[in-house]
mmCIF file of C-alpha atoms and ligand atoms in Angstrom:
data_model
loop_
_atom_site.group_PDB
_atom_site.id
_atom_site.type_symbol
_atom_site.label_atom_id
_atom_site.label_comp_id
_atom_site.label_asym_id
_atom_site.label_seq_id
_atom_site.Cartn_x
_atom_site.Cartn_y
_atom_site.Cartn_z
ATOM 1 C CA UNK A 8 -24.449 54.440 52.075
ATOM 2 C CA UNK A 9 -25.670 53.047 55.585
ATOM 3 C CA UNK A 10 -23.646 53.473 58.667
ATOM 4 C CA UNK A 11 -24.615 50.882 61.548
ATOM 5 C CA UNK A 12 -22.774 49.442 64.343
ATOM 6 C CA UNK A 13 -23.928 46.301 66.160
ATOM 7 C CA UNK A 14 -24.331 47.020 69.985
ATOM 8 C CA UNK A 15 -26.030 43.335 70.631
ATOM 9 C CA UNK A 16 -26.897 41.052 68.596
ATOM 10 C CA UNK A 17 -30.403 43.280 68.844
ATOM 11 C CA UNK A 18 -29.058 46.605 69.154
ATOM 12 C CA UNK A 19 -28.167 48.712 66.864
ATOM 13 C CA UNK A 20 -26.104 52.363 66.684
ATOM 14 C CA UNK A 21 -27.810 53.735 64.124
ATOM 15 C CA UNK A 22 -26.615 57.997 64.264
ATOM 16 C CA UNK A 23 -24.243 60.232 62.713
ATOM 17 C CA UNK A 24 -21.842 62.522 63.557
ATOM 18 C CA UNK A 25 -21.190 66.375 62.666
ATOM 19 C CA UNK A 26 -17.933 67.210 61.994
ATOM 20 C CA UNK A 27 -18.730 70.630 60.212
ATOM 21 C CA UNK A 28 -20.683 72.475 62.522
ATOM 22 C CA UNK A 29 -18.687 75.361 64.689
ATOM 23 C CA UNK A 30 -21.113 75.723 67.318
ATOM 24 C CA UNK A 31 -23.388 73.450 69.238
ATOM 25 C CA UNK A 32 -26.561 74.955 70.389
ATOM 26 C CA UNK A 33 -25.041 77.872 68.488
ATOM 27 C CA UNK A 34 -23.011 78.963 71.422
ATOM 28 C CA UNK A 35 -20.347 76.127 72.019
ATOM 29 C CA UNK A 36 -17.415 75.223 69.842
ATOM 30 C CA UNK A 37 -16.856 71.611 69.413
ATOM 31 C CA UNK A 38 -13.501 71.299 67.567
ATOM 32 C CA UNK A 39 -13.882 67.808 67.630
ATOM 33 C CA UNK A 40 -17.431 67.448 66.490
ATOM 34 C CA UNK A 41 -19.999 65.986 67.720
ATOM 35 C CA UNK A 42 -22.613 62.755 67.673
ATOM 36 C CA UNK A 43 -26.055 62.267 67.317
ATOM 37 C CA UNK A 44 -27.094 58.559 67.683
ATOM 38 C CA UNK A 45 -29.636 57.021 67.653
ATOM 39 C CA UNK A 46 -30.889 53.225 68.415
ATOM 40 C CA UNK A 47 -32.545 50.975 66.779
ATOM 41 C CA UNK A 48 -33.916 47.457 68.738
ATOM 42 C CA UNK A 49 -34.933 44.766 66.474
ATOM 43 C CA UNK A 50 -37.564 42.076 68.392
ATOM 44 C CA UNK A 51 -41.142 40.705 67.322
ATOM 45 C CA UNK A 52 -41.247 44.429 66.734
ATOM 46 C CA UNK A 53 -39.265 47.056 65.717
ATOM 47 C CA UNK A 54 -37.812 50.307 67.919
ATOM 48 C CA UNK A 55 -36.420 53.274 67.243
ATOM 49 C CA UNK A 56 -34.910 55.073 70.062
ATOM 50 C CA UNK A 57 -34.692 59.165 69.225
ATOM 51 C CA UNK A 58 -34.036 60.226 65.938
ATOM 52 C CA UNK A 59 -31.293 62.944 65.305
ATOM 53 C CA UNK A 60 -29.969 66.559 64.118
ATOM 54 C CA UNK A 61 -31.223 67.862 60.712
ATOM 55 C CA UNK A 62 -27.429 68.220 59.340
ATOM 56 C CA UNK A 63 -26.981 64.160 59.499
ATOM 57 C CA UNK A 64 -30.458 62.958 58.732
ATOM 58 C CA UNK A 65 -30.488 61.283 55.145
ATOM 59 C CA UNK A 66 -27.398 59.220 57.201
ATOM 60 C CA UNK A 67 -29.614 58.143 59.399
ATOM 61 C CA UNK A 68 -32.807 57.472 57.363
ATOM 62 C CA UNK A 69 -30.225 55.940 55.192
ATOM 63 C CA UNK A 70 -29.423 53.201 58.365
ATOM 64 C CA UNK A 71 -32.740 53.329 59.494
ATOM 65 C CA UNK A 72 -34.152 51.548 55.886
ATOM 66 C CA UNK A 73 -30.994 49.488 56.548
ATOM 67 C CA UNK A 74 -31.548 47.946 60.039
ATOM 68 C CA UNK A 75 -35.059 47.840 59.433
ATOM 69 C CA UNK A 76 -34.803 45.295 55.990
ATOM 70 C CA UNK A 77 -37.995 45.550 54.876
ATOM 71 C CA UNK A 78 -39.889 45.657 58.427
ATOM 72 C CA UNK A 79 -42.269 48.194 59.300
ATOM 73 C CA UNK A 80 -41.271 50.153 62.012
ATOM 74 C CA UNK A 81 -43.984 49.344 64.915
ATOM 75 C CA UNK A 82 -42.508 52.337 68.295
ATOM 76 C CA UNK A 83 -40.767 54.968 68.205
ATOM 77 C CA UNK A 84 -39.541 56.069 71.742
ATOM 78 C CA UNK A 85 -39.093 59.935 71.982
ATOM 79 C CA UNK A 86 -36.599 60.688 75.468
ATOM 80 C CA UNK A 87 -35.616 64.023 74.051
ATOM 81 C CA UNK A 88 -37.486 67.024 72.133
ATOM 82 C CA UNK A 89 -34.239 69.086 71.775
ATOM 83 C CA UNK A 90 -33.932 69.522 68.043
ATOM 84 C CA UNK A 91 -30.645 68.031 67.884
ATOM 85 C CA UNK A 92 -32.252 64.518 68.657
ATOM 86 C CA UNK A 93 -36.207 64.992 67.152
ATOM 87 C CA UNK A 94 -35.673 66.829 64.429
ATOM 88 C CA UNK A 95 -36.409 63.837 61.795
ATOM 89 C CA UNK A 96 -39.470 62.438 63.971
ATOM 90 C CA UNK A 97 -41.984 63.923 61.258
ATOM 91 C CA UNK A 98 -40.413 62.825 58.778
ATOM 92 C CA UNK A 99 -40.529 59.227 60.338
ATOM 93 C CA UNK A 100 -43.946 59.382 60.872
ATOM 94 C CA UNK A 101 -44.563 60.114 57.340
ATOM 95 C CA UNK A 102 -42.600 56.984 55.975
ATOM 96 C CA UNK A 103 -43.814 55.204 58.945
ATOM 97 C CA UNK A 104 -47.361 56.257 59.641
ATOM 98 C CA UNK A 105 -48.486 53.180 61.372
ATOM 99 C CA UNK A 106 -45.402 53.727 63.941
ATOM 100 C CA UNK A 107 -46.797 54.119 67.943
ATOM 101 C CA UNK A 108 -44.710 57.399 69.395
ATOM 102 C CA UNK A 109 -43.869 56.688 73.485
ATOM 103 C CA UNK A 110 -42.959 59.477 75.109
ATOM 104 C CA UNK A 111 -44.186 61.597 77.896
ATOM 105 C CA UNK A 112 -47.454 63.476 78.007
ATOM 106 C CA UNK A 113 -45.098 67.095 77.794
ATOM 107 C CA UNK A 114 -43.248 65.375 75.154
ATOM 108 C CA UNK A 115 -46.465 65.017 73.136
ATOM 109 C CA UNK A 116 -47.547 68.703 73.273
ATOM 110 C CA UNK A 117 -44.162 69.518 72.538
ATOM 111 C CA UNK A 118 -44.192 67.620 69.499
ATOM 112 C CA UNK A 119 -46.888 69.463 68.300
ATOM 113 C CA UNK A 120 -45.443 72.609 69.738
ATOM 114 C CA UNK A 121 -42.097 72.319 66.958
ATOM 115 C CA UNK A 122 -43.662 70.663 64.552
ATOM 116 C CA UNK A 123 -47.459 71.792 64.117
ATOM 117 C CA UNK A 124 -48.035 67.802 63.950
ATOM 118 C CA UNK A 125 -51.386 67.263 65.449
ATOM 119 C CA UNK A 126 -51.650 63.435 65.649
ATOM 120 C CA UNK A 127 -54.744 61.255 66.672
ATOM 121 C CA UNK A 128 -54.290 60.169 70.100
ATOM 122 C CA UNK A 129 -54.501 56.717 69.780
ATOM 123 C CA UNK A 130 -51.347 57.528 68.048
ATOM 124 C CA UNK A 131 -48.960 57.995 70.945
ATOM 125 C CA UNK A 132 -48.525 55.392 73.678
ATOM 126 C CA UNK A 133 -47.799 58.352 77.009
ATOM 127 C CA UNK A 134 -45.908 56.403 79.357
ATOM 128 C CA UNK A 135 -44.748 57.500 82.953
ATOM 129 C CA UNK A 136 -42.391 56.050 85.590
ATOM 130 C CA UNK A 137 -42.323 52.119 85.630
ATOM 131 C CA UNK A 138 -44.486 51.717 82.675
ATOM 132 C CA UNK A 139 -43.344 48.794 80.625
ATOM 133 C CA UNK A 140 -43.851 48.308 77.209
ATOM 134 C CA UNK A 141 -42.794 44.934 75.911
ATOM 135 C CA UNK A 142 -41.734 44.609 72.910
ATOM 136 C CA UNK A 143 -40.982 40.422 72.628
ATOM 137 C CA UNK A 144 -38.198 38.666 73.776
ATOM 138 C CA UNK A 145 -36.985 43.002 75.367
ATOM 139 C CA UNK A 146 -39.115 44.128 78.115
ATOM 140 C CA UNK A 147 -38.454 48.245 78.041
ATOM 141 C CA UNK A 148 -39.705 50.834 80.561
ATOM 142 C CA UNK A 149 -39.344 54.363 81.178
ATOM 143 C CA UNK A 150 -38.078 56.903 83.723
ATOM 144 C CA UNK A 151 -38.666 60.400 83.993
ATOM 145 C CA UNK A 152 -35.598 62.819 84.210
ATOM 146 C CA UNK A 153 -37.207 66.273 83.907
ATOM 147 C CA UNK A 154 -35.068 69.121 83.303
ATOM 148 C CA UNK A 155 -31.587 67.022 82.274
ATOM 149 C CA UNK A 156 -31.576 69.038 80.084
ATOM 150 C CA UNK A 157 -35.412 69.547 79.218
ATOM 151 C CA UNK A 158 -38.607 69.557 81.244
ATOM 152 C CA UNK A 159 -40.242 66.455 79.109
ATOM 153 C CA UNK A 160 -37.055 63.773 79.077
ATOM 154 C CA UNK A 161 -37.346 60.379 80.229
ATOM 155 C CA UNK A 162 -35.137 57.943 80.059
ATOM 156 C CA UNK A 163 -35.949 54.138 78.623
ATOM 157 C CA UNK A 164 -34.308 50.579 80.608
ATOM 158 C CA UNK A 165 -34.584 47.701 78.219
ATOM 159 C CA UNK A 166 -34.162 45.151 81.697
ATOM 160 C CA UNK A 167 -33.834 42.526 79.635
ATOM 161 C CA UNK A 168 -30.314 43.228 78.492
ATOM 162 C CA UNK A 169 -29.800 45.872 81.066
ATOM 163 C CA UNK A 170 -29.101 48.713 78.781
ATOM 164 C CA UNK A 171 -30.056 52.560 79.871
ATOM 165 C CA UNK A 172 -30.352 54.915 76.846
ATOM 166 C CA UNK A 173 -29.781 57.327 78.999
ATOM 167 C CA UNK A 174 -30.995 60.889 76.790
ATOM 168 C CA UNK A 175 -28.373 63.894 77.386
ATOM 169 C CA UNK A 176 -26.970 62.027 80.461
ATOM 170 C CA UNK A 177 -23.717 60.764 80.065
ATOM 171 C CA UNK A 178 -23.174 62.185 76.879
ATOM 172 C CA UNK A 179 -19.702 63.879 75.562
ATOM 173 C CA UNK A 180 -18.884 66.166 73.031
ATOM 174 C CA UNK A 181 -16.698 64.598 69.980
ATOM 175 C CA UNK A 182 -17.900 62.680 67.283
ATOM 176 C CA UNK A 183 -17.308 58.509 67.019
ATOM 177 C CA UNK A 184 -14.540 58.073 64.688
ATOM 178 C CA UNK A 185 -14.833 54.505 64.419
ATOM 179 C CA UNK A 186 -15.262 53.073 67.866
ATOM 180 C CA UNK A 187 -17.851 53.451 69.434
ATOM 181 C CA UNK A 188 -17.501 52.470 72.834
ATOM 182 C CA UNK A 189 -16.042 54.184 75.402
ATOM 183 C CA UNK A 190 -13.415 50.940 76.507
ATOM 184 C CA UNK A 191 -12.089 51.985 73.153
ATOM 185 C CA UNK A 192 -10.409 54.827 73.118
ATOM 186 C CA UNK A 193 -8.211 56.614 75.964
ATOM 187 C CA UNK A 194 -11.346 57.969 77.351
ATOM 188 C CA UNK A 195 -9.680 59.947 80.554
ATOM 189 C CA UNK A 196 -6.987 61.340 77.457
ATOM 190 C CA UNK A 197 -9.025 62.168 75.181
ATOM 191 C CA UNK A 198 -12.486 62.362 75.693
ATOM 192 C CA UNK A 199 -12.815 63.743 79.702
ATOM 193 C CA UNK A 200 -12.329 67.289 79.289
ATOM 194 C CA UNK A 201 -15.335 67.269 76.701
ATOM 195 C CA UNK A 202 -17.486 65.201 78.681
ATOM 196 C CA UNK A 203 -16.880 67.251 81.387
ATOM 197 C CA UNK A 204 -17.163 70.457 79.213
ATOM 198 C CA UNK A 205 -20.632 69.123 78.496
ATOM 199 C CA UNK A 206 -22.240 67.931 81.410
ATOM 200 C CA UNK A 207 -21.214 71.575 82.929
ATOM 201 C CA UNK A 208 -22.680 73.593 80.110
ATOM 202 C CA UNK A 209 -25.246 71.769 79.046
ATOM 203 C CA UNK A 210 -26.663 70.150 81.919
ATOM 204 C CA UNK A 211 -24.919 71.938 84.834
ATOM 205 C CA UNK A 212 -27.796 74.240 85.524
ATOM 206 C CA UNK A 213 -29.766 71.243 86.635
ATOM 207 C CA UNK A 214 -27.281 69.110 89.627
ATOM 208 C CA UNK A 215 -30.347 68.416 91.517
ATOM 209 C CA UNK A 216 -32.410 67.240 89.096
ATOM 210 C CA UNK A 217 -29.738 65.112 87.631
ATOM 211 C CA UNK A 218 -28.790 63.084 91.550
ATOM 212 C CA UNK A 219 -32.371 62.881 91.388
ATOM 213 C CA UNK A 220 -32.194 60.733 87.816
ATOM 214 C CA UNK A 221 -28.551 59.250 89.775
ATOM 215 C CA UNK A 222 -30.605 57.989 92.816
ATOM 216 C CA UNK A 223 -33.349 56.318 90.296
ATOM 217 C CA UNK A 224 -30.747 54.944 88.481
ATOM 218 C CA UNK A 225 -28.877 53.382 90.895
ATOM 219 C CA UNK A 226 -32.177 50.707 91.738
ATOM 220 C CA UNK A 227 -30.955 49.553 87.773
ATOM 221 C CA UNK A 228 -28.963 46.665 87.179
ATOM 222 C CA UNK A 229 -27.321 48.761 84.624
ATOM 223 C CA UNK A 230 -24.886 46.750 81.933
ATOM 224 C CA UNK A 231 -24.698 49.475 79.464
ATOM 225 C CA UNK A 232 -25.196 52.978 79.327
ATOM 226 C CA UNK A 233 -26.688 54.290 75.567
ATOM 227 C CA UNK A 234 -26.147 58.276 75.610
ATOM 228 C CA UNK A 235 -27.336 60.251 72.869
ATOM 229 C CA UNK A 236 -24.098 61.807 72.073
ATOM 230 C CA UNK A 237 -20.813 60.514 72.615
ATOM 231 C CA UNK A 238 -19.556 57.024 73.359
ATOM 232 C CA UNK A 239 -21.053 54.101 74.752
ATOM 233 C CA UNK A 240 -20.567 52.864 77.693
ATOM 234 C CA UNK A 241 -20.046 48.950 78.904
ATOM 235 C CA UNK A 242 -16.976 48.982 81.416
ATOM 236 C CA UNK A 243 -15.999 50.710 84.225
ATOM 237 C CA UNK A 244 -19.562 52.437 84.031
ATOM 238 C CA UNK A 245 -18.565 53.192 88.125
ATOM 239 C CA UNK A 246 -15.876 55.847 86.619
ATOM 240 C CA UNK A 247 -18.766 57.908 84.852
ATOM 241 C CA UNK A 248 -21.222 57.506 87.166
ATOM 242 C CA UNK A 249 -18.671 58.648 90.058
ATOM 243 C CA UNK A 250 -17.854 61.612 88.219
ATOM 244 C CA UNK A 251 -21.055 62.892 87.662
ATOM 245 C CA UNK A 252 -21.288 62.325 91.306
ATOM 246 C CA UNK A 253 -19.673 65.284 91.819
ATOM 247 C CA UNK A 254 -20.451 67.015 88.769
ATOM 248 C CA UNK A 255 -23.856 67.139 90.163
ATOM 249 C CA UNK A 256 -23.607 68.207 93.578
ATOM 250 C CA UNK A 257 -21.084 70.931 92.779
ATOM 251 C CA UNK A 258 -18.056 69.359 94.109
ATOM 252 C CA UNK A 259 -14.873 69.748 92.773
ATOM 253 C CA UNK A 260 -12.922 66.574 91.356
ATOM 254 C CA UNK A 261 -9.177 68.176 92.521
ATOM 255 C CA UNK A 262 -7.758 70.326 95.125
ATOM 256 C CA UNK A 263 -6.125 73.091 92.231
ATOM 257 C CA UNK A 264 -6.247 76.334 90.901
ATOM 258 C CA UNK A 265 -8.028 78.239 87.481
ATOM 259 C CA UNK A 266 -6.881 81.503 87.526
ATOM 260 C CA UNK A 267 -9.335 82.720 84.719
ATOM 261 C CA UNK A 268 -8.097 86.768 83.958
ATOM 262 C CA UNK A 269 -9.079 89.217 81.869
ATOM 263 C CA UNK A 270 -6.012 92.437 80.649
ATOM 264 C CA UNK A 271 -6.494 94.184 77.646
ATOM 265 C CA UNK A 272 -2.808 96.159 78.207
ATOM 266 C CA UNK A 273 -1.280 93.086 79.680
ATOM 267 C CA UNK A 274 -0.933 94.687 83.362
ATOM 268 C CA UNK A 275 -3.490 92.716 84.726
ATOM 269 C CA UNK A 276 -2.249 89.265 83.574
ATOM 270 C CA UNK A 277 1.194 90.210 84.389
ATOM 271 C CA UNK A 278 0.427 89.768 87.670
ATOM 272 C CA UNK A 279 -1.567 86.521 87.373
ATOM 273 C CA UNK A 280 1.663 85.392 86.275
ATOM 274 C CA UNK A 281 3.764 86.346 88.907
ATOM 275 C CA UNK A 282 0.651 84.874 91.436
ATOM 276 C CA UNK A 283 0.336 81.561 89.723
ATOM 277 C CA UNK A 284 4.100 81.077 89.973
ATOM 278 C CA UNK A 285 4.243 82.346 93.305
ATOM 279 C CA UNK A 286 1.621 79.731 93.682
ATOM 280 C CA UNK A 287 4.078 76.819 92.169
ATOM 281 C CA UNK A 288 6.875 78.243 94.265
ATOM 282 C CA UNK A 289 4.989 77.380 97.053
ATOM 283 C CA UNK A 290 4.421 73.904 96.011
ATOM 284 C CA UNK A 291 0.672 74.075 93.992
ATOM 285 C CA UNK A 292 1.103 72.174 90.741
ATOM 286 C CA UNK A 293 -2.172 71.459 89.857
ATOM 287 C CA UNK A 294 -2.213 75.237 88.390
ATOM 288 C CA UNK A 295 -4.217 76.840 85.231
ATOM 289 C CA UNK A 296 -4.290 80.137 83.222
ATOM 290 C CA UNK A 297 -6.872 81.820 81.169
ATOM 291 C CA UNK A 298 -7.076 84.743 79.670
ATOM 292 C CA UNK A 299 -11.465 85.114 79.319
ATOM 293 C CA UNK A 300 -10.886 86.860 75.869
ATOM 294 C CA UNK A 301 -8.705 83.928 74.615
ATOM 295 C CA UNK A 302 -10.803 81.105 75.862
ATOM 296 C CA UNK A 303 -14.554 80.032 75.065
ATOM 297 C CA UNK A 304 -16.334 80.358 78.304
ATOM 298 C CA UNK A 305 -17.070 77.593 78.053
ATOM 299 C CA UNK A 306 -13.669 75.535 78.959
ATOM 300 C CA UNK A 307 -13.784 78.108 81.444
ATOM 301 C CA UNK A 308 -17.062 76.548 83.074
ATOM 302 C CA UNK A 309 -15.617 73.465 82.697
ATOM 303 C CA UNK A 310 -12.796 73.983 84.675
ATOM 304 C CA UNK A 311 -14.293 75.602 87.752
ATOM 305 C CA UNK A 312 -16.558 72.444 87.381
ATOM 306 C CA UNK A 313 -13.195 70.370 88.164
ATOM 307 C CA UNK A 314 -11.082 72.170 90.458
ATOM 308 C CA UNK A 315 -11.479 73.437 94.348
ATOM 309 C CA UNK A 316 -9.623 76.776 93.944
ATOM 310 C CA UNK A 317 -10.974 80.193 91.109
ATOM 311 C CA UNK A 318 -9.217 83.661 91.244
ATOM 312 C CA UNK A 319 -10.571 85.993 88.767
ATOM 313 C CA UNK A 320 -8.856 89.194 88.045
ATOM 314 C CA UNK A 321 -9.884 91.774 85.620
ATOM 315 C CA UNK A 322 -10.123 95.612 84.469
ATOM 316 C CA UNK A 323 -12.599 97.399 85.640
ATOM 317 C CA UNK A 324 -14.304 98.717 82.346
ATOM 318 C CA UNK A 325 -17.372 101.468 81.555
ATOM 319 C CA UNK A 326 -17.149 101.418 85.553
ATOM 320 C CA UNK A 327 -18.351 97.245 85.557
ATOM 321 C CA UNK A 328 -16.578 94.606 85.234
ATOM 322 C CA UNK A 329 -14.300 94.059 81.765
ATOM 323 C CA UNK A 330 -16.679 92.334 79.325
ATOM 324 C CA UNK A 331 -15.271 88.971 78.820
ATOM 325 C CA UNK A 332 -15.203 88.558 82.317
ATOM 326 C CA UNK A 333 -18.745 89.490 83.027
ATOM 327 C CA UNK A 334 -19.753 87.419 80.315
ATOM 328 C CA UNK A 335 -17.744 84.508 82.220
ATOM 329 C CA UNK A 336 -19.296 85.238 85.383
ATOM 330 C CA UNK A 337 -22.670 85.941 84.265
ATOM 331 C CA UNK A 338 -22.323 82.402 82.753
ATOM 332 C CA UNK A 339 -21.132 80.425 86.060
ATOM 333 C CA UNK A 340 -23.529 82.205 88.190
ATOM 334 C CA UNK A 341 -25.852 80.802 85.568
ATOM 335 C CA UNK A 342 -24.644 77.409 85.618
ATOM 336 C CA UNK A 343 -24.941 77.028 89.945
ATOM 337 C CA UNK A 344 -21.112 76.397 90.623
ATOM 338 C CA UNK A 345 -21.162 75.799 94.252
ATOM 339 C CA UNK A 346 -18.374 74.630 97.181
ATOM 340 C CA UNK A 347 -15.332 76.688 95.283
ATOM 341 C CA UNK A 348 -13.023 79.383 97.207
ATOM 342 C CA UNK A 349 -12.463 82.222 95.097
ATOM 343 C CA UNK A 350 -9.666 84.691 95.183
ATOM 344 C CA UNK A 351 -10.568 88.359 93.398
ATOM 345 C CA UNK A 352 -8.000 90.909 91.484
ATOM 346 C CA UNK A 353 -9.422 94.143 90.197
ATOM 347 C CA UNK A 354 -7.194 97.041 88.333
ATOM 348 C CA UNK A 355 -8.065 100.077 87.923
ATOM 349 C CA UNK A 356 -6.203 103.702 86.841
ATOM 350 C CA UNK A 357 -9.102 106.023 88.220
ATOM 351 C CA UNK A 358 -12.073 104.247 89.593
ATOM 352 C CA UNK A 359 -11.794 100.595 90.543
ATOM 353 C CA UNK A 360 -14.908 99.112 90.724
ATOM 354 C CA UNK A 361 -14.507 95.779 89.231
ATOM 355 C CA UNK A 362 -13.798 93.157 91.904
ATOM 356 C CA UNK A 363 -16.914 94.643 93.880
ATOM 357 C CA UNK A 364 -18.498 93.813 91.060
ATOM 358 C CA UNK A 365 -17.121 90.466 90.689
ATOM 359 C CA UNK A 366 -18.481 90.030 93.890
ATOM 360 C CA UNK A 367 -21.647 90.806 93.717
ATOM 361 C CA UNK A 368 -22.261 88.569 90.962
ATOM 362 C CA UNK A 369 -20.412 85.514 92.408
ATOM 363 C CA UNK A 370 -22.687 85.748 95.703
ATOM 364 C CA UNK A 371 -25.676 84.891 93.934
ATOM 365 C CA UNK A 372 -23.984 81.486 94.408
ATOM 366 C CA UNK A 373 -24.173 78.791 97.132
ATOM 367 C CA UNK A 374 -20.839 78.342 99.413
ATOM 368 C CA UNK A 375 -18.328 80.483 98.361
ATOM 369 C CA UNK A 376 -15.781 81.480 100.299
ATOM 370 C CA UNK A 377 -14.317 84.605 99.263
ATOM 371 C CA UNK A 378 -10.629 84.683 99.864
ATOM 372 C CA UNK A 379 -10.293 87.804 101.053
ATOM 373 C CA UNK A 380 -8.724 90.965 101.075
ATOM 374 C CA UNK A 381 -9.310 91.975 97.486
ATOM 375 C CA UNK A 382 -6.228 92.636 95.743
ATOM 376 C CA UNK A 383 -6.407 96.125 93.771
ATOM 377 C CA UNK A 384 -4.406 97.234 91.264
ATOM 378 C CA UNK A 385 -3.617 101.118 90.091
ATOM 379 C CA UNK A 386 -2.699 100.093 86.185
ATOM 380 C CA UNK A 387 0.049 97.748 87.173
ATOM 381 C CA UNK A 388 1.033 95.708 89.748
ATOM 382 C CA UNK A 389 3.459 97.804 91.668
ATOM 383 C CA UNK A 390 6.885 96.679 93.559
ATOM 384 C CA UNK A 391 5.272 97.645 97.251
ATOM 385 C CA UNK A 392 1.843 95.091 96.364
ATOM 386 C CA UNK A 393 3.908 92.669 95.763
ATOM 387 C CA UNK A 394 3.710 91.420 99.251
ATOM 388 C CA UNK A 395 0.192 91.207 98.349
ATOM 389 C CA UNK A 396 0.388 88.684 96.087
ATOM 390 C CA UNK A 397 2.753 86.616 97.649
ATOM 391 C CA UNK A 398 0.306 86.735 100.692
ATOM 392 C CA UNK A 399 -2.845 85.367 98.558
ATOM 393 C CA UNK A 400 -0.320 83.287 97.496
ATOM 394 C CA UNK A 401 -0.119 81.975 100.951
ATOM 395 C CA UNK A 402 -3.001 81.888 101.481
ATOM 396 C CA UNK A 403 -4.188 79.523 98.429
ATOM 397 C CA UNK A 404 -1.216 77.064 98.919
ATOM 398 C CA UNK A 405 -2.426 76.439 102.732
ATOM 399 C CA UNK A 406 -6.105 76.296 102.049
ATOM 400 C CA UNK A 407 -4.598 73.880 99.408
HETATM 401 FE FE1 LIG B 517 -28.385 67.246 73.093
HETATM 402 FE FE2 LIG B 517 -30.884 68.303 75.078
HETATM 403 O O1 LIG B 517 -30.228 67.914 73.161
#
C-alpha cells in the first residue's frame, strides 16, 4: 500500500524508511534507521526527483504509482548516483520508457557503469549550473555540487516555490517516524547528533566542496530544503546552515573535551578517568569519554568535529598503536579534521611507541596544536606521575 506525504500542493514525499539495516554503507551503525527520500512534483509535466535504496523499492514503486495516478512519468531528475538513491533507475526506465533523464554528464557515465544501460542520447537532458527546466507552473534550475558526496552530484532548486533538493547535503541518519518536517520533532535533542554523525562521516572529508555549495546556495531564496535522508527543513533553515558552515570549515561547535582511549587491562582507562576528574575539578564542564573498543569510530569522529580539545590515550601494541585507536586515528585523518588542540597519552610496559606514532598520524592534519609534553605511562599510572596528569589538566582547562 502506498505511503506518501504532501509537502506542498504540488510536491510529495514518496520515499521510505529502513529500520532493519544494521550498517549504512556497510560501515555505519544506524540504531535509529535511515530514510531514503524521493520526491514527486506534479505539474503540467510529472517529475521524479531521485529514487531509493533497493531495500525499500516495493514501497517506493507503490508510492510512485499512486502519485502518478495513471499519468506517465515525464522527467526523472538524478541528483546523486550512489545506489542508496539510484538503485531503482533502471526499473523506472523499464516502467516508463519515455521518461527523460535529467542529470549531469558524469551521472550519465555512472548510469552506464552501474547498470550497463546504454540509453539513446535523446533520452538524456544533460544539465549544468544555471540550466532551467520548466515543467509548467514550476521552473527548476540546477547547481553542481561535486564531491558532496560524489563527483557527479548536483542539487535542484525549484525557483517557483523556493525548494532546494539538496542531495546528501543537510541529511540525517534516522528513519522517518510519521513526522516528516524537522520542525515537527525535537531536532536538537533527538537528531542533531545523528545529523552531525551523518555529515562528518559521509561528507566530512569534503569541507571545501561543501563550503562551495553553501556559497552557491546563499544566492538562492531558499524556503525549504529537501535532503535525500531524514527530515525536510521549512523553518529555522539558518540553524542547520550555521551548523554546516562550522562543520565544513572544521571549526569546533563548542569548547569541550573528548577523551578517546584504548585500554587492554584498564590502566590507560584509569589514567583517563583521573584526567577527566581533574579537568572537572578545574571547572571544565563539557567532557566526554569514549572507549575506542566499545564505541564505533563514526560516533567519536562526530564528537571530534563537535569539540575543541581532543585527548587520545592508548597502549603500545605490536610495537605500534593499539589497533582500535589506530583505526580511529586513520579515520579521523581521512576525514580531514582541522583546527583542534590535541593531547596524547601512551602506555608501554617495556617500549612505549604509541604516542609518537599517534602524533605522526595526526600531524597529517592542518592546524593541530599539540599540548606537550606527551604523558607516557609504564604499565600503569604511578603516584609520581599524578603531577603530569594534573599539569595536563591545568593546561587544557586554561586553554579552554
Ligand atoms: Fe545517501 Fe551519498 O548517498
